[in-house]
Coordinates of C-alpha atoms in Angstrom, one line a residue:
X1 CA 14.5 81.6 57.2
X2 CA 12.9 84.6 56.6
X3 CA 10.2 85.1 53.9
X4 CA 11.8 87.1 51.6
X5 CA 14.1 84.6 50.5
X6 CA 11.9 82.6 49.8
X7 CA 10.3 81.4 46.4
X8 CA 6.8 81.8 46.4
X9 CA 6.2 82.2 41.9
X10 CA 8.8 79.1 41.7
X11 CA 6.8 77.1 44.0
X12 CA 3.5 78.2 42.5
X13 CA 4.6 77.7 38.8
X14 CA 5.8 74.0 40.1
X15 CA 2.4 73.3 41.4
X16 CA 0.7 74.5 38.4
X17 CA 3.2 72.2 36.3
X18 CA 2.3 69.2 38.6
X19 CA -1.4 70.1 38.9
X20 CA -1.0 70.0 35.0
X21 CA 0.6 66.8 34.7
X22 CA -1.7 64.9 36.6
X23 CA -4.6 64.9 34.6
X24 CA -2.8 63.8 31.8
X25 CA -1.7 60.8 34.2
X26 CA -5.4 59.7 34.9
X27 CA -5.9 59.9 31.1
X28 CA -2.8 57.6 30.6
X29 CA -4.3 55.1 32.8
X30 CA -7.7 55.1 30.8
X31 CA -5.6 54.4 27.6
X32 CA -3.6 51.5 29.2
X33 CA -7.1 50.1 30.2
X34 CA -8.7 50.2 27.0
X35 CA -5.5 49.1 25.1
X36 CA -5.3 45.8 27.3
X37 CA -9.2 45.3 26.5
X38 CA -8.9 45.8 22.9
X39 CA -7.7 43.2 20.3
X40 CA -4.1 44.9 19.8
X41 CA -3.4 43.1 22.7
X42 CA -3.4 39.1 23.5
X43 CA -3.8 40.1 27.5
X44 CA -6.5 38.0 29.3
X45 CA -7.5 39.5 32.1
X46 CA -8.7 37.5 34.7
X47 CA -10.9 38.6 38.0
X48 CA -8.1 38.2 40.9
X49 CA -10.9 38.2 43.8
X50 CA -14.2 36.5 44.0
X51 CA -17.1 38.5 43.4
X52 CA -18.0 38.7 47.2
X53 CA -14.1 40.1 48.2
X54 CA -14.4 42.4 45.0
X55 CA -18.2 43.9 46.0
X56 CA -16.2 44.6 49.3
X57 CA -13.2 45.8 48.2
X58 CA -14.9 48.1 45.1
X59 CA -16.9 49.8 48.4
X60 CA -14.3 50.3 50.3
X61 CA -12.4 52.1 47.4
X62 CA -15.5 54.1 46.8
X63 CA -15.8 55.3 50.2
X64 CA -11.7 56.2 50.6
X65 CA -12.5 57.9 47.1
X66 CA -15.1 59.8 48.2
X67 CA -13.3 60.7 51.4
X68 CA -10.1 61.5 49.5
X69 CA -12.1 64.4 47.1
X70 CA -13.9 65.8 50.4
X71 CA -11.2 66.1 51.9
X72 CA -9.2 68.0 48.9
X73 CA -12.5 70.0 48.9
X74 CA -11.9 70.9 52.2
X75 CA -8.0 71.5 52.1
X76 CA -8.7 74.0 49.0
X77 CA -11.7 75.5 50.8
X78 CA -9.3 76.5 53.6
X79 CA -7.0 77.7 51.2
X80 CA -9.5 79.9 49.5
X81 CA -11.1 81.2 52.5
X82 CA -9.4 80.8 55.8
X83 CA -11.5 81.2 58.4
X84 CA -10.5 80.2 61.9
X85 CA -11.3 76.6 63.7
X86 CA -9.6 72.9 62.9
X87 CA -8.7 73.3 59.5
X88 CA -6.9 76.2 59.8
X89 CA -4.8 75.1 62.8
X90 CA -3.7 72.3 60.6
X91 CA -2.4 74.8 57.9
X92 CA -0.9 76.7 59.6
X93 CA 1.1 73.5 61.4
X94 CA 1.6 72.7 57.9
X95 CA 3.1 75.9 57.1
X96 CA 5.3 75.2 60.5
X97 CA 6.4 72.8 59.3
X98 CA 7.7 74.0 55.5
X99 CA 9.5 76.8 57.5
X100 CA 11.6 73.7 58.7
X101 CA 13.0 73.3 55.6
X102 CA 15.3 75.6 53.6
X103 CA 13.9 77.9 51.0
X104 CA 10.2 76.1 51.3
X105 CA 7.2 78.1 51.6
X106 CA 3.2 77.6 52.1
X107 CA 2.6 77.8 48.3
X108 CA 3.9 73.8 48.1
X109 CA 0.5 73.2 50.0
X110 CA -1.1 74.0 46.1
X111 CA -0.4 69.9 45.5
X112 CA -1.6 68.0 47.3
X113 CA -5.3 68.2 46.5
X114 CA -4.6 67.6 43.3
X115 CA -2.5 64.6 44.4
X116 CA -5.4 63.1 46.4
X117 CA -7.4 63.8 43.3
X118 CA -5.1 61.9 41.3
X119 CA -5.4 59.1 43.6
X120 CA -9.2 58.0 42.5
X121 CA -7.8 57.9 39.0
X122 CA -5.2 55.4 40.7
X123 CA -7.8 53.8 42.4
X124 CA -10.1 52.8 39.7
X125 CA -7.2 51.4 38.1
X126 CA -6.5 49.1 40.4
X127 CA -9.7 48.0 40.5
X128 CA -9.9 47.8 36.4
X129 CA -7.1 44.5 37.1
X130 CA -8.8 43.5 40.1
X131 CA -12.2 43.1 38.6
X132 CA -10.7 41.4 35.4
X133 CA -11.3 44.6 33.3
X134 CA -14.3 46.3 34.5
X135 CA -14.4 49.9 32.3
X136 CA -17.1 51.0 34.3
X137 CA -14.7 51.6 38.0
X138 CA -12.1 53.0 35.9
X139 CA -13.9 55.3 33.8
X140 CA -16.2 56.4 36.5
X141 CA -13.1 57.2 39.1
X142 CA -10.9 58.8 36.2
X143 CA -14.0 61.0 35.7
X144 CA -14.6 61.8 39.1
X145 CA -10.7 62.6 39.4
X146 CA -10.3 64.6 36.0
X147 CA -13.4 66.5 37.6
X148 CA -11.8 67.4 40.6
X149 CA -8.4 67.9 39.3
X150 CA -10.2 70.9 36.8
X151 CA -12.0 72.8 40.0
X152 CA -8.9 72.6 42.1
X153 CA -6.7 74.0 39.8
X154 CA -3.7 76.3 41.7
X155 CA -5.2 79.5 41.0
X156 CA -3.1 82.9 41.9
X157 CA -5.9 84.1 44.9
X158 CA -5.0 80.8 46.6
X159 CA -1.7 81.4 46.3
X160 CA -1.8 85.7 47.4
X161 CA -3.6 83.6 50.3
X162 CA -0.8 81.1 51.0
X163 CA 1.6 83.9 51.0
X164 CA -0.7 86.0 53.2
X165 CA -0.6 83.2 55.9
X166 CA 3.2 82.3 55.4
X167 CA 4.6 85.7 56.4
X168 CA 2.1 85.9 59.1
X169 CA 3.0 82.4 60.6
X170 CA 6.1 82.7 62.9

C-alpha cells in the first residue's frame, strides 16, 4: 500500500486519545487502592506472600519498571531524533512490518511508550494486593508512570518524524 492512502492525522489523533486515556487509568487504580484501604469498605487485605518472596518479588518489579521506562525513553528518543545504529534498525523493521497491514502507518508506533508507561502503574498495583495494601509501591509506581506518561506525550515533531521515515521505508 502506498503512503498516500494512508492515515497518518487518524492514527496520530488515536494515539493522542490513548496516550490520554492512560493516565486517567493509573489514577483509577490509585482510587481503587485507597477505597479498599478506607473504612467504606469491609475488604481485609491480607499479604499473599511472605515477606522474604515479597522483598523479592517488589525488586524484581522495580527492576522490570525501571527497564520498562528506559526503554520507552529510548523508543521516544529514536522517535525524536533518529540517528542511525540498533534502534533505528528496529524501527524501521517496525515500520516493515505496519506496511504489512492495510491502511497502517508508522504513526501507531506513538503508543506504545505510553503503554509500557502505563504498565508500572499496573505494576504497583499488583503489588498494593500482593503486599496486603502497601500505598507506598502503588503510589510511588503510579507516580513514576503518570511522570513518564506526561514527558512522552505524542507530540506532532514525532509524528512529522514518523511520517518522514514511513514514506522513506520501502
Amino acid at each position: 500500500m502506498s503512503y498516500e492512502n494512508r492515515d497518518y492525522e487518524g492514527e496520530y489523533k488515536k494515539s493522542r486519545l490513548v496516550a490520554s486515556i492512560q493516565p486517567a487509568t493509573a489514577i483509577i487504580f490509585l482510587l481503587i487502592a485507597e477505597l479498599l484501604l478506607s473504612e467504606l469498605t469491609q475488604v481485609a487485605l491480607t499479604p499473599l506472600l511472605t515477606a522474604a518472596n515479597y522483598s523479592i518479588f517488589r525488586s524484581v518489579v522495580y527492576l522490570f519498571s525501571a527497564t520498562l521506562i528506559v526503554l520507552a525513553f529510548l523508543w521516544k528518543k529514536t522517535i525524536r531524533n533518529p540517528e542511525p545504529g540498533i534502534l533505528l534498525s528496529l524501527l524501521t523493521w517496525l515500520i516493515r512490518q505496519s506496511h504489512r497491514r492495510a491502511r497502517s502507518s508508522a504513526v501507531a508506533l506513538l503508543i506504545p511508550p505510553s503503554a509500557m508507561c502505563e504498565m508500572c502503574a499496573v505494576l504497583g498495583f499488583v503489588l498494593f494486593f500482593l503486599s496486603g495494601g502497601n500505598r507506598l509501591d502503588v503510589y510511588f509506581l503510579v507516580l513514576l508512570s503518570l511522570m513518564s506518561m506526561y514527558y512522552l506525550f505524542p507530540t506532532e515533531a514525532e509524528r512529522d518524524n514518523l511520517i518522514r521515515l514511513d514514506k522513506e521505508v520501502p
